[in-house]
Amino acid sequence: PKLAAEDRAAAVGLLAALALVSGCSKKTTPTGPGGPAHTWLGLSPNPAPGETQDAVLLTLRSTGVNLFYQYAPWDSFETAPGVFRTSLLRQLVSGVRSLGGATYVNLVIVDTNRRRLPADLAGLAFDDPALVSRVDRVVDSVLAVARSQPLLVLALGNEVDVYFAQPQHAAEFPAFLWLYQREVGRIHSALPGLPVGISTTWDGASGTRSAYADPLNGASDLAIYTYYPFQSVGDFLHRPPSTYEADVGAMRARNPGKPYALQEVGYSSSAVNAGSDSLQADFVRRFRTHVANSLASDLLFANWFLYTDLPAAMVDTLIAYYGIDTPGFRAYLGNLGLRHADGTPKPGWTTWLNP
């Protein structure tokens, strides 16, 4: 799921980081890019009513959060042909780095069940020369920022296995894989030290959508997953928290010789999803323990989604975006936070503070 499903979302994330720059002080200096290497820890920030983004980020920073995940859909990042939000991105990365943090950018070409292409490219194949040329340009615009303000990782798609597993899109995959491999090569040539990846769902990568995830991860420097442990049947029903350790062990084993990363990890507190406050707290404890005992050479980064439950209006927006409206999906989107929508803490937030 994405807070940034609305058209304004990329700007929201960028402005949040600018709040981090203006609102935080340099009280601590965790390991920066290129340094020794405990796993980078993130928690997707969203304020409750009456809170400021500055206050939220200060709070999260004080708990050890040192990763900022920037979701940047191509059709939002490129505001007009050849016009990119690079100035805002440069300020974001610079501010995060000044605090000893790192930024992971996902320049999203495909997002879960849809393309995120500029409108004038919407109908083109992924290997169409006009589209390829424009991908080159938008990627180069991000690399221009990364040359002076290094990124932790650059990704080029979000949960892409879901899109290509749809029968109407399966035939597009060979062209997309070619395009992705091409861009990985270009990025390696331009900035040899910048790791490149693409996000897939763990359920898909380890199951029926592995035919899409495996070739993409094989072309990547690391495997990046979103991880919400669901049962294979039912309406977004969680498996028990005790499955966490086996799942992350399988992630480590799936792509030998490469690190993996968790772009999003979450567990609903709703009984509709076979969750509860106590089960979510148990899952948080397992997540925090795992991250605290991991090295970046194995698990590069891990980002918990989400700090605060989404308000009903945002859930409605995401329901419309994904085109799925079931009780389980609605409960899942609305109950991932470590706090209720009004900012009241759940047991999961207490566990985050005292893992």
mmCIF file of C-alpha atoms in Angstrom:
data_model
loop_
_atom_site.group_PDB
_atom_site.id
_atom_site.type_symbol
_atom_site.label_atom_id
_atom_site.label_comp_id
_atom_site.label_asym_id
_atom_site.label_seq_id
_atom_site.Cartn_x
_atom_site.Cartn_y
_atom_site.Cartn_z
ATOM 1 C CA PRO A 1 0.000 0.000 0.000
ATOM 2 C CA LYS A 2 1.066 3.552 -0.573
ATOM 3 C CA LEU A 3 0.331 6.774 1.214
ATOM 4 C CA ALA A 4 1.346 8.319 -2.072
ATOM 5 C CA ALA A 5 -1.490 6.941 -4.137
ATOM 6 C CA GLU A 6 -2.829 10.432 -4.611
ATOM 7 C CA ASP A 7 -1.275 12.573 -7.329
ATOM 8 C CA ARG A 8 0.243 14.915 -4.757
ATOM 9 C CA ALA A 9 1.927 12.058 -2.919
ATOM 10 C CA ALA A 10 5.483 12.383 -4.214
ATOM 11 C CA ALA A 11 5.578 16.006 -3.109
ATOM 12 C CA VAL A 12 4.253 15.060 0.317
ATOM 13 C CA GLY A 13 7.142 12.676 0.856
ATOM 14 C CA LEU A 14 9.685 15.192 -0.342
ATOM 15 C CA LEU A 15 8.287 17.930 1.848
ATOM 16 C CA ALA A 16 8.310 15.575 4.809
ATOM 17 C CA ALA A 17 12.021 15.189 4.392
ATOM 18 C CA LEU A 18 12.427 18.940 4.214
ATOM 19 C CA ALA A 19 10.639 19.091 7.548
ATOM 20 C CA LEU A 20 13.257 16.674 8.817
ATOM 21 C CA VAL A 21 15.974 19.067 7.653
ATOM 22 C CA SER A 22 14.451 22.095 9.349
ATOM 23 C CA GLY A 23 13.112 20.414 12.454
ATOM 24 C CA CYS A 24 15.794 17.983 13.606
ATOM 25 C CA SER A 25 19.044 18.612 15.375
ATOM 26 C CA LYS A 26 22.269 16.682 15.001
ATOM 27 C CA LYS A 27 22.115 14.908 18.332
ATOM 28 C CA THR A 28 23.267 11.550 17.045
ATOM 29 C CA THR A 29 25.170 10.367 14.022
ATOM 30 C CA PRO A 30 24.295 6.857 12.927
ATOM 31 C CA THR A 31 26.343 5.136 10.291
ATOM 32 C CA GLY A 32 26.191 6.921 6.935
ATOM 33 C CA PRO A 33 26.314 5.443 3.421
ATOM 34 C CA GLY A 34 29.507 3.514 2.937
ATOM 35 C CA GLY A 35 30.154 3.111 6.642
ATOM 36 C CA PRO A 36 30.058 0.032 8.845
ATOM 37 C CA ALA A 37 26.996 -1.570 8.635
ATOM 38 C CA HIS A 38 24.132 -2.424 10.769
ATOM 39 C CA THR A 39 20.872 -2.669 8.889
ATOM 40 C CA TRP A 40 19.249 0.684 8.169
ATOM 41 C CA LEU A 41 15.932 1.129 9.995
ATOM 42 C CA GLY A 42 12.908 2.995 8.646
ATOM 43 C CA LEU A 43 9.375 3.720 9.830
ATOM 44 C CA SER A 44 7.033 5.373 7.311
ATOM 45 C CA PRO A 45 5.985 8.635 8.998
ATOM 46 C CA ASN A 46 2.485 10.071 8.941
ATOM 47 C CA PRO A 47 1.145 12.498 11.507
ATOM 48 C CA ALA A 48 -2.152 12.267 13.339
ATOM 49 C CA PRO A 49 -4.495 15.270 13.251
ATOM 50 C CA GLY A 50 -2.935 18.191 15.066
ATOM 51 C CA GLU A 51 0.626 16.901 14.769
ATOM 52 C CA THR A 52 3.319 18.429 12.602
ATOM 53 C CA GLN A 53 5.532 16.421 10.286
ATOM 54 C CA ASP A 54 8.538 17.912 12.083
ATOM 55 C CA ALA A 55 7.391 16.534 15.427
ATOM 56 C CA VAL A 56 6.719 13.096 13.966
ATOM 57 C CA LEU A 57 10.123 12.878 12.355
ATOM 58 C CA LEU A 58 11.863 14.029 15.519
ATOM 59 C CA THR A 59 10.043 11.314 17.449
ATOM 60 C CA LEU A 60 10.932 8.587 14.984
ATOM 61 C CA ARG A 61 14.527 9.762 14.745
ATOM 62 C CA SER A 62 14.856 9.442 18.509
ATOM 63 C CA THR A 63 13.898 5.746 18.288
ATOM 64 C CA GLY A 64 16.793 4.902 15.962
ATOM 65 C CA VAL A 65 15.139 5.483 12.594
ATOM 66 C CA ASN A 66 17.841 6.465 10.092
ATOM 67 C CA LEU A 67 16.343 5.452 6.732
ATOM 68 C CA PHE A 68 14.060 7.622 4.628
ATOM 69 C CA TYR A 69 12.089 5.803 1.903
ATOM 70 C CA GLN A 70 11.113 8.091 -0.966
ATOM 71 C CA TYR A 71 8.398 6.719 -3.232
ATOM 72 C CA ALA A 72 8.671 8.671 -6.502
ATOM 73 C CA PRO A 73 6.195 7.629 -9.230
ATOM 74 C CA TRP A 74 7.577 8.576 -12.617
ATOM 75 C CA ASP A 75 4.388 10.412 -13.628
ATOM 76 C CA SER A 76 4.667 12.608 -10.504
ATOM 77 C CA PHE A 77 8.441 13.083 -10.552
ATOM 78 C CA GLU A 78 8.389 14.249 -14.201
ATOM 79 C CA THR A 79 5.935 17.138 -14.103
ATOM 80 C CA ALA A 80 6.178 17.857 -17.853
ATOM 81 C CA PRO A 81 8.282 16.250 -20.597
ATOM 82 C CA GLY A 82 11.887 16.727 -19.508
ATOM 83 C CA VAL A 83 10.978 18.623 -16.307
ATOM 84 C CA PHE A 84 11.870 16.767 -13.105
ATOM 85 C CA ARG A 85 11.587 17.425 -9.373
ATOM 86 C CA THR A 86 15.323 17.140 -8.897
ATOM 87 C CA SER A 87 15.766 20.276 -6.803
ATOM 88 C CA LEU A 88 13.375 19.005 -4.174
ATOM 89 C CA LEU A 89 14.968 15.553 -4.247
ATOM 90 C CA ARG A 90 18.429 17.048 -3.837
ATOM 91 C CA GLN A 91 17.294 19.001 -0.775
ATOM 92 C CA LEU A 92 15.717 15.876 0.675
ATOM 93 C CA VAL A 93 18.796 13.693 0.316
ATOM 94 C CA SER A 94 21.112 16.440 1.520
ATOM 95 C CA GLY A 95 19.030 17.002 4.632
ATOM 96 C CA VAL A 96 18.794 13.315 5.482
ATOM 97 C CA ARG A 97 22.544 12.874 4.991
ATOM 98 C CA SER A 98 23.305 15.850 7.235
ATOM 99 C CA LEU A 99 21.678 13.885 10.045
ATOM 100 C CA GLY A 100 23.632 10.730 9.325
ATOM 101 C CA GLY A 101 20.683 9.087 7.590
ATOM 102 C CA ALA A 102 20.288 7.503 4.184
ATOM 103 C CA THR A 103 17.670 7.777 1.449
ATOM 104 C CA TYR A 104 16.226 4.938 -0.568
ATOM 105 C CA VAL A 105 14.513 6.182 -3.730
ATOM 106 C CA ASN A 106 12.065 4.110 -5.736
ATOM 107 C CA LEU A 107 11.530 5.757 -9.122
ATOM 108 C CA VAL A 108 8.366 3.845 -9.903
ATOM 109 C CA ILE A 109 7.712 2.838 -13.510
ATOM 110 C CA VAL A 110 5.254 0.070 -12.585
ATOM 111 C CA ASP A 111 3.283 0.257 -9.335
ATOM 112 C CA THR A 112 1.574 -2.914 -8.101
ATOM 113 C CA ASN A 113 -1.291 -3.208 -10.574
ATOM 114 C CA ARG A 114 -0.681 -0.286 -12.919
ATOM 115 C CA ARG A 115 1.880 1.669 -14.920
ATOM 116 C CA ARG A 116 3.069 5.054 -13.662
ATOM 117 C CA LEU A 117 4.121 6.575 -16.972
ATOM 118 C CA PRO A 118 3.749 10.193 -18.073
ATOM 119 C CA ALA A 119 0.477 10.648 -19.920
ATOM 120 C CA ASP A 120 2.079 11.122 -23.333
ATOM 121 C CA LEU A 121 3.795 7.724 -23.013
ATOM 122 C CA ALA A 122 0.911 5.791 -21.491
ATOM 123 C CA GLY A 123 0.133 3.562 -24.472
ATOM 124 C CA LEU A 124 3.688 2.692 -25.506
ATOM 125 C CA ALA A 125 5.418 -0.653 -25.124
ATOM 126 C CA PHE A 126 8.252 -0.863 -22.629
ATOM 127 C CA ASP A 127 10.766 -1.335 -25.458
ATOM 128 C CA ASP A 128 9.397 1.445 -27.655
ATOM 129 C CA PRO A 129 12.330 3.755 -28.527
ATOM 130 C CA ALA A 130 10.424 6.851 -27.455
ATOM 131 C CA LEU A 131 9.670 5.385 -24.034
ATOM 132 C CA VAL A 132 13.204 4.032 -23.617
ATOM 133 C CA SER A 133 14.651 7.447 -24.374
ATOM 134 C CA ARG A 134 12.457 9.073 -21.762
ATOM 135 C CA VAL A 135 13.320 6.422 -19.162
ATOM 136 C CA ASP A 136 16.970 7.207 -19.809
ATOM 137 C CA ARG A 137 16.309 10.888 -19.183
ATOM 138 C CA VAL A 138 14.363 10.476 -15.958
ATOM 139 C CA VAL A 139 16.900 7.990 -14.580
ATOM 140 C CA ASP A 140 19.721 10.340 -15.535
ATOM 141 C CA SER A 141 17.987 13.163 -13.663
ATOM 142 C CA VAL A 142 18.059 11.088 -10.461
ATOM 143 C CA LEU A 143 21.683 10.115 -11.077
ATOM 144 C CA ALA A 144 22.569 13.798 -11.394
ATOM 145 C CA VAL A 145 21.309 14.231 -7.834
ATOM 146 C CA ALA A 146 23.017 11.063 -6.606
ATOM 147 C CA ARG A 147 26.437 12.195 -7.847
ATOM 148 C CA SER A 148 26.559 14.952 -5.258
ATOM 149 C CA GLN A 149 24.108 13.500 -2.722
ATOM 150 C CA PRO A 150 24.616 9.715 -2.614
ATOM 151 C CA LEU A 151 21.635 7.407 -2.296
ATOM 152 C CA LEU A 152 21.549 4.156 -0.384
ATOM 153 C CA VAL A 153 19.670 2.342 -3.174
ATOM 154 C CA LEU A 154 17.807 3.265 -6.349
ATOM 155 C CA ALA A 155 14.844 1.097 -7.366
ATOM 156 C CA LEU A 156 12.804 1.275 -10.574
ATOM 157 C CA GLY A 157 9.444 -0.237 -9.682
ATOM 158 C CA ASN A 158 7.132 -1.242 -6.871
ATOM 159 C CA GLU A 159 5.541 -4.689 -6.403
ATOM 160 C CA VAL A 160 5.896 -5.225 -10.131
ATOM 161 C CA ASP A 161 5.167 -8.962 -9.943
ATOM 162 C CA VAL A 162 1.505 -8.153 -9.273
ATOM 163 C CA TYR A 163 1.188 -6.170 -12.506
ATOM 164 C CA PHE A 164 2.774 -8.736 -14.790
ATOM 165 C CA ALA A 165 0.878 -11.638 -13.233
ATOM 166 C CA GLN A 166 -2.346 -10.128 -14.556
ATOM 167 C CA PRO A 167 -3.205 -12.004 -17.771
ATOM 168 C CA GLN A 168 -3.682 -8.803 -19.756
ATOM 169 C CA HIS A 169 -0.147 -7.652 -18.889
ATOM 170 C CA ALA A 170 1.896 -10.865 -18.917
ATOM 171 C CA ALA A 171 3.021 -10.370 -22.515
ATOM 172 C CA GLU A 172 4.603 -7.042 -21.539
ATOM 173 C CA PHE A 173 7.117 -8.659 -19.206
ATOM 174 C CA PRO A 174 9.918 -9.549 -21.700
ATOM 175 C CA ALA A 175 10.102 -5.930 -22.867
ATOM 176 C CA PHE A 176 10.076 -4.636 -19.296
ATOM 177 C CA LEU A 177 12.780 -7.064 -18.215
ATOM 178 C CA TRP A 178 14.921 -5.925 -21.152
ATOM 179 C CA LEU A 179 14.333 -2.279 -20.221
ATOM 180 C CA TYR A 180 15.168 -2.928 -16.582
ATOM 181 C CA GLN A 181 18.379 -4.811 -17.423
ATOM 182 C CA ARG A 182 19.353 -1.975 -19.739
ATOM 183 C CA GLU A 183 18.840 0.664 -17.046
ATOM 184 C CA VAL A 184 20.747 -1.361 -14.458
ATOM 185 C CA GLY A 185 23.698 -1.459 -16.839
ATOM 186 C CA ARG A 186 23.485 2.267 -17.516
ATOM 187 C CA ILE A 187 23.307 3.083 -13.801
ATOM 188 C CA HIS A 188 26.289 0.841 -13.041
ATOM 189 C CA SER A 189 28.290 2.602 -15.737
ATOM 190 C CA ALA A 190 27.318 6.061 -14.551
ATOM 191 C CA LEU A 191 27.585 5.465 -10.786
ATOM 192 C CA PRO A 192 29.373 2.173 -10.086
ATOM 193 C CA GLY A 193 28.788 2.253 -6.334
ATOM 194 C CA LEU A 194 25.011 2.740 -6.418
ATOM 195 C CA PRO A 195 23.031 -0.473 -5.801
ATOM 196 C CA VAL A 196 20.022 -0.951 -8.086
ATOM 197 C CA GLY A 197 16.948 -3.039 -7.401
ATOM 198 C CA ILE A 198 13.216 -3.377 -7.914
ATOM 199 C CA SER A 199 10.469 -4.149 -5.433
ATOM 200 C CA THR A 200 8.376 -7.314 -5.551
ATOM 201 C CA THR A 201 5.989 -8.784 -3.024
ATOM 202 C CA TRP A 202 7.470 -11.554 -0.905
ATOM 203 C CA ASP A 203 4.340 -13.656 -1.285
ATOM 204 C CA GLY A 204 4.677 -13.376 -5.061
ATOM 205 C CA ALA A 205 8.428 -13.864 -5.213
ATOM 206 C CA SER A 206 8.208 -16.995 -3.098
ATOM 207 C CA GLY A 207 5.088 -18.312 -4.807
ATOM 208 C CA THR A 208 3.172 -18.171 -8.037
ATOM 209 C CA ARG A 209 4.734 -14.928 -9.305
ATOM 210 C CA SER A 210 8.355 -16.054 -8.980
ATOM 211 C CA ALA A 211 8.596 -16.233 -12.779
ATOM 212 C CA TYR A 212 8.565 -12.435 -12.738
ATOM 213 C CA ALA A 213 10.422 -11.743 -9.509
ATOM 214 C CA ASP A 214 13.343 -14.111 -10.025
ATOM 215 C CA PRO A 215 14.613 -12.720 -13.362
ATOM 216 C CA LEU A 216 14.313 -9.157 -12.082
ATOM 217 C CA ASN A 217 16.127 -9.942 -8.840
ATOM 218 C CA GLY A 218 18.727 -11.845 -10.831
ATOM 219 C CA ALA A 219 19.495 -8.633 -12.720
ATOM 220 C CA SER A 220 19.586 -6.576 -9.507
ATOM 221 C CA ASP A 221 22.229 -5.853 -6.893
ATOM 222 C CA LEU A 222 19.817 -6.820 -4.123
ATOM 223 C CA ALA A 223 16.343 -8.292 -3.730
ATOM 224 C CA ILE A 224 13.774 -5.821 -2.394
ATOM 225 C CA TYR A 225 10.515 -7.085 -0.948
ATOM 226 C CA THR A 226 7.293 -5.830 0.534
ATOM 227 C CA TYR A 227 6.260 -8.196 3.313
ATOM 228 C CA TYR A 228 2.818 -8.535 4.840
ATOM 229 C CA PRO A 229 2.452 -12.163 5.937
ATOM 230 C CA PHE A 230 -0.877 -13.359 4.554
ATOM 231 C CA GLN A 231 -2.401 -16.765 4.273
ATOM 232 C CA SER A 232 -2.603 -18.135 0.736
ATOM 233 C CA VAL A 233 -6.412 -18.180 0.879
ATOM 234 C CA GLY A 234 -8.958 -15.851 2.438
ATOM 235 C CA ASP A 235 -9.581 -12.114 2.426
ATOM 236 C CA PHE A 236 -6.231 -10.661 3.550
ATOM 237 C CA LEU A 237 -5.888 -12.936 6.563
ATOM 238 C CA HIS A 238 -2.572 -12.792 8.391
ATOM 239 C CA ARG A 239 -0.478 -15.770 9.305
ATOM 240 C CA PRO A 240 0.762 -15.890 12.925
ATOM 241 C CA PRO A 241 3.714 -13.651 13.875
ATOM 242 C CA SER A 242 5.732 -16.794 14.575
ATOM 243 C CA THR A 243 6.148 -17.256 10.810
ATOM 244 C CA TYR A 244 8.400 -14.179 10.675
ATOM 245 C CA GLU A 245 11.733 -15.888 11.289
ATOM 246 C CA ALA A 246 11.159 -18.627 8.713
ATOM 247 C CA ASP A 247 10.042 -16.062 6.141
ATOM 248 C CA VAL A 248 13.101 -13.847 6.499
ATOM 249 C CA GLY A 249 15.300 -16.925 6.448
ATOM 250 C CA ALA A 250 13.753 -17.891 3.129
ATOM 251 C CA MET A 251 14.337 -14.363 1.825
ATOM 252 C CA ARG A 252 18.030 -14.643 2.674
ATOM 253 C CA ALA A 253 18.276 -17.981 0.892
ATOM 254 C CA ARG A 254 16.341 -17.026 -2.229
ATOM 255 C CA ASN A 255 19.098 -14.947 -3.883
ATOM 256 C CA PRO A 256 22.445 -16.357 -2.677
ATOM 257 C CA GLY A 257 25.328 -13.945 -2.646
ATOM 258 C CA LYS A 258 23.129 -10.841 -2.616
ATOM 259 C CA PRO A 259 21.689 -8.787 0.209
ATOM 260 C CA TYR A 260 17.966 -8.319 0.532
ATOM 261 C CA ALA A 261 15.899 -5.407 1.797
ATOM 262 C CA LEU A 262 12.421 -4.872 3.182
ATOM 263 C CA GLN A 263 10.841 -1.835 1.554
ATOM 264 C CA GLU A 264 7.667 -2.324 3.551
ATOM 265 C CA VAL A 265 6.872 -4.600 6.487
ATOM 266 C CA GLY A 266 3.481 -4.497 8.151
ATOM 267 C CA TYR A 267 0.896 -6.365 10.189
ATOM 268 C CA SER A 268 -2.710 -5.274 10.652
ATOM 269 C CA SER A 269 -4.120 -5.012 14.151
ATOM 270 C CA SER A 270 -7.654 -5.758 12.915
ATOM 271 C CA ALA A 271 -9.493 -8.972 13.790
ATOM 272 C CA VAL A 272 -10.908 -8.868 10.233
ATOM 273 C CA ASN A 273 -7.361 -9.710 9.074
ATOM 274 C CA ALA A 274 -6.873 -12.354 11.812
ATOM 275 C CA GLY A 275 -4.800 -9.762 13.620
ATOM 276 C CA SER A 276 -5.038 -7.976 16.957
ATOM 277 C CA ASP A 277 -3.144 -5.379 18.955
ATOM 278 C CA SER A 278 -1.181 -8.092 20.737
ATOM 279 C CA LEU A 279 -0.370 -10.007 17.556
ATOM 280 C CA GLN A 280 0.834 -6.834 15.876
ATOM 281 C CA ALA A 281 3.023 -6.058 18.890
ATOM 282 C CA ASP A 282 4.507 -9.546 18.741
ATOM 283 C CA PHE A 283 5.309 -9.049 15.067
ATOM 284 C CA VAL A 284 6.908 -5.662 15.816
ATOM 285 C CA ARG A 285 9.092 -7.286 18.482
ATOM 286 C CA ARG A 286 10.280 -9.936 16.044
ATOM 287 C CA PHE A 287 10.968 -7.312 13.381
ATOM 288 C CA ARG A 288 12.936 -5.060 15.723
ATOM 289 C CA THR A 289 14.957 -7.953 17.122
ATOM 290 C CA HIS A 290 15.791 -9.167 13.634
ATOM 291 C CA VAL A 291 16.883 -5.720 12.435
ATOM 292 C CA ALA A 292 18.955 -5.054 15.566
ATOM 293 C CA ASN A 293 20.861 -8.291 15.005
ATOM 294 C CA SER A 294 21.401 -7.921 11.259
ATOM 295 C CA LEU A 295 24.160 -6.404 9.150
ATOM 296 C CA ALA A 296 23.657 -4.322 6.042
ATOM 297 C CA SER A 297 25.748 -6.801 4.065
ATOM 298 C CA ASP A 298 22.865 -9.239 4.603
ATOM 299 C CA LEU A 299 19.726 -7.160 5.246
ATOM 300 C CA LEU A 300 20.536 -3.742 3.809
ATOM 301 C CA PHE A 301 17.485 -1.903 5.102
ATOM 302 C CA ALA A 302 14.091 -2.580 6.635
ATOM 303 C CA ASN A 303 11.189 -0.131 6.717
ATOM 304 C CA TRP A 304 8.083 -0.614 8.863
ATOM 305 C CA PHE A 305 4.821 0.554 7.310
ATOM 306 C CA LEU A 306 3.129 2.459 9.069
ATOM 307 C CA TYR A 307 3.406 4.855 12.052
ATOM 308 C CA THR A 308 -0.259 5.921 12.244
ATOM 309 C CA ASP A 309 -3.421 4.267 10.953
ATOM 310 C CA LEU A 310 -4.736 5.891 7.798
ATOM 311 C CA PRO A 311 -7.883 7.998 8.107
ATOM 312 C CA ALA A 312 -11.016 6.669 6.441
ATOM 313 C CA ALA A 313 -10.771 9.159 3.575
ATOM 314 C CA MET A 314 -7.281 7.953 2.683
ATOM 315 C CA VAL A 315 -8.436 4.341 2.830
ATOM 316 C CA ASP A 316 -11.225 5.244 0.386
ATOM 317 C CA THR A 317 -8.645 6.834 -1.917
ATOM 318 C CA LEU A 318 -6.480 3.728 -1.860
ATOM 319 C CA ILE A 319 -9.480 1.452 -2.427
ATOM 320 C CA ALA A 320 -10.253 3.436 -5.570
ATOM 321 C CA TYR A 321 -6.590 3.405 -6.651
ATOM 322 C CA TYR A 322 -6.195 -0.355 -6.394
ATOM 323 C CA GLY A 323 -9.710 -1.210 -7.551
ATOM 324 C CA ILE A 324 -10.206 -3.705 -4.703
ATOM 325 C CA ASP A 325 -12.953 -3.275 -2.124
ATOM 326 C CA THR A 326 -13.381 -6.188 0.265
ATOM 327 C CA PRO A 327 -13.756 -6.110 4.047
ATOM 328 C CA GLY A 328 -10.312 -7.654 4.458
ATOM 329 C CA PHE A 329 -8.526 -5.234 2.136
ATOM 330 C CA ARG A 330 -10.252 -2.253 3.716
ATOM 331 C CA ALA A 331 -9.333 -3.424 7.235
ATOM 332 C CA TYR A 332 -5.744 -4.114 6.161
ATOM 333 C CA LEU A 333 -5.262 -0.631 4.724
ATOM 334 C CA GLY A 334 -6.817 1.021 7.755
ATOM 335 C CA ASN A 335 -5.049 -0.810 10.592
ATOM 336 C CA LEU A 336 -1.338 -1.062 9.743
ATOM 337 C CA GLY A 337 -0.209 1.776 11.997
ATOM 338 C CA LEU A 338 1.495 1.483 15.356
ATOM 339 C CA ARG A 339 -0.952 4.137 16.536
ATOM 340 C CA HIS A 340 -4.649 4.676 15.913
ATOM 341 C CA ALA A 341 -5.651 7.348 13.409
ATOM 342 C CA ASP A 342 -6.099 9.882 16.234
ATOM 343 C CA GLY A 343 -2.531 9.295 17.431
ATOM 344 C CA THR A 344 -3.404 7.080 20.392
ATOM 345 C CA PRO A 345 -0.630 4.474 20.716
ATOM 346 C CA LYS A 346 -1.264 0.787 20.227
ATOM 347 C CA PRO A 347 0.772 -1.879 22.019
ATOM 348 C CA GLY A 348 2.838 -2.089 18.840
ATOM 349 C CA TRP A 349 4.207 1.410 19.427
ATOM 350 C CA THR A 350 5.120 0.554 23.002
ATOM 351 C CA THR A 351 6.943 -2.493 21.676
ATOM 352 C CA TRP A 352 8.731 -0.371 19.069
ATOM 353 C CA LEU A 353 10.035 1.821 21.878
ATOM 354 C CA ASN A 354 11.034 -1.171 24.005
ATOM 355 C CA PRO A 355 11.741 -4.045 21.600
#
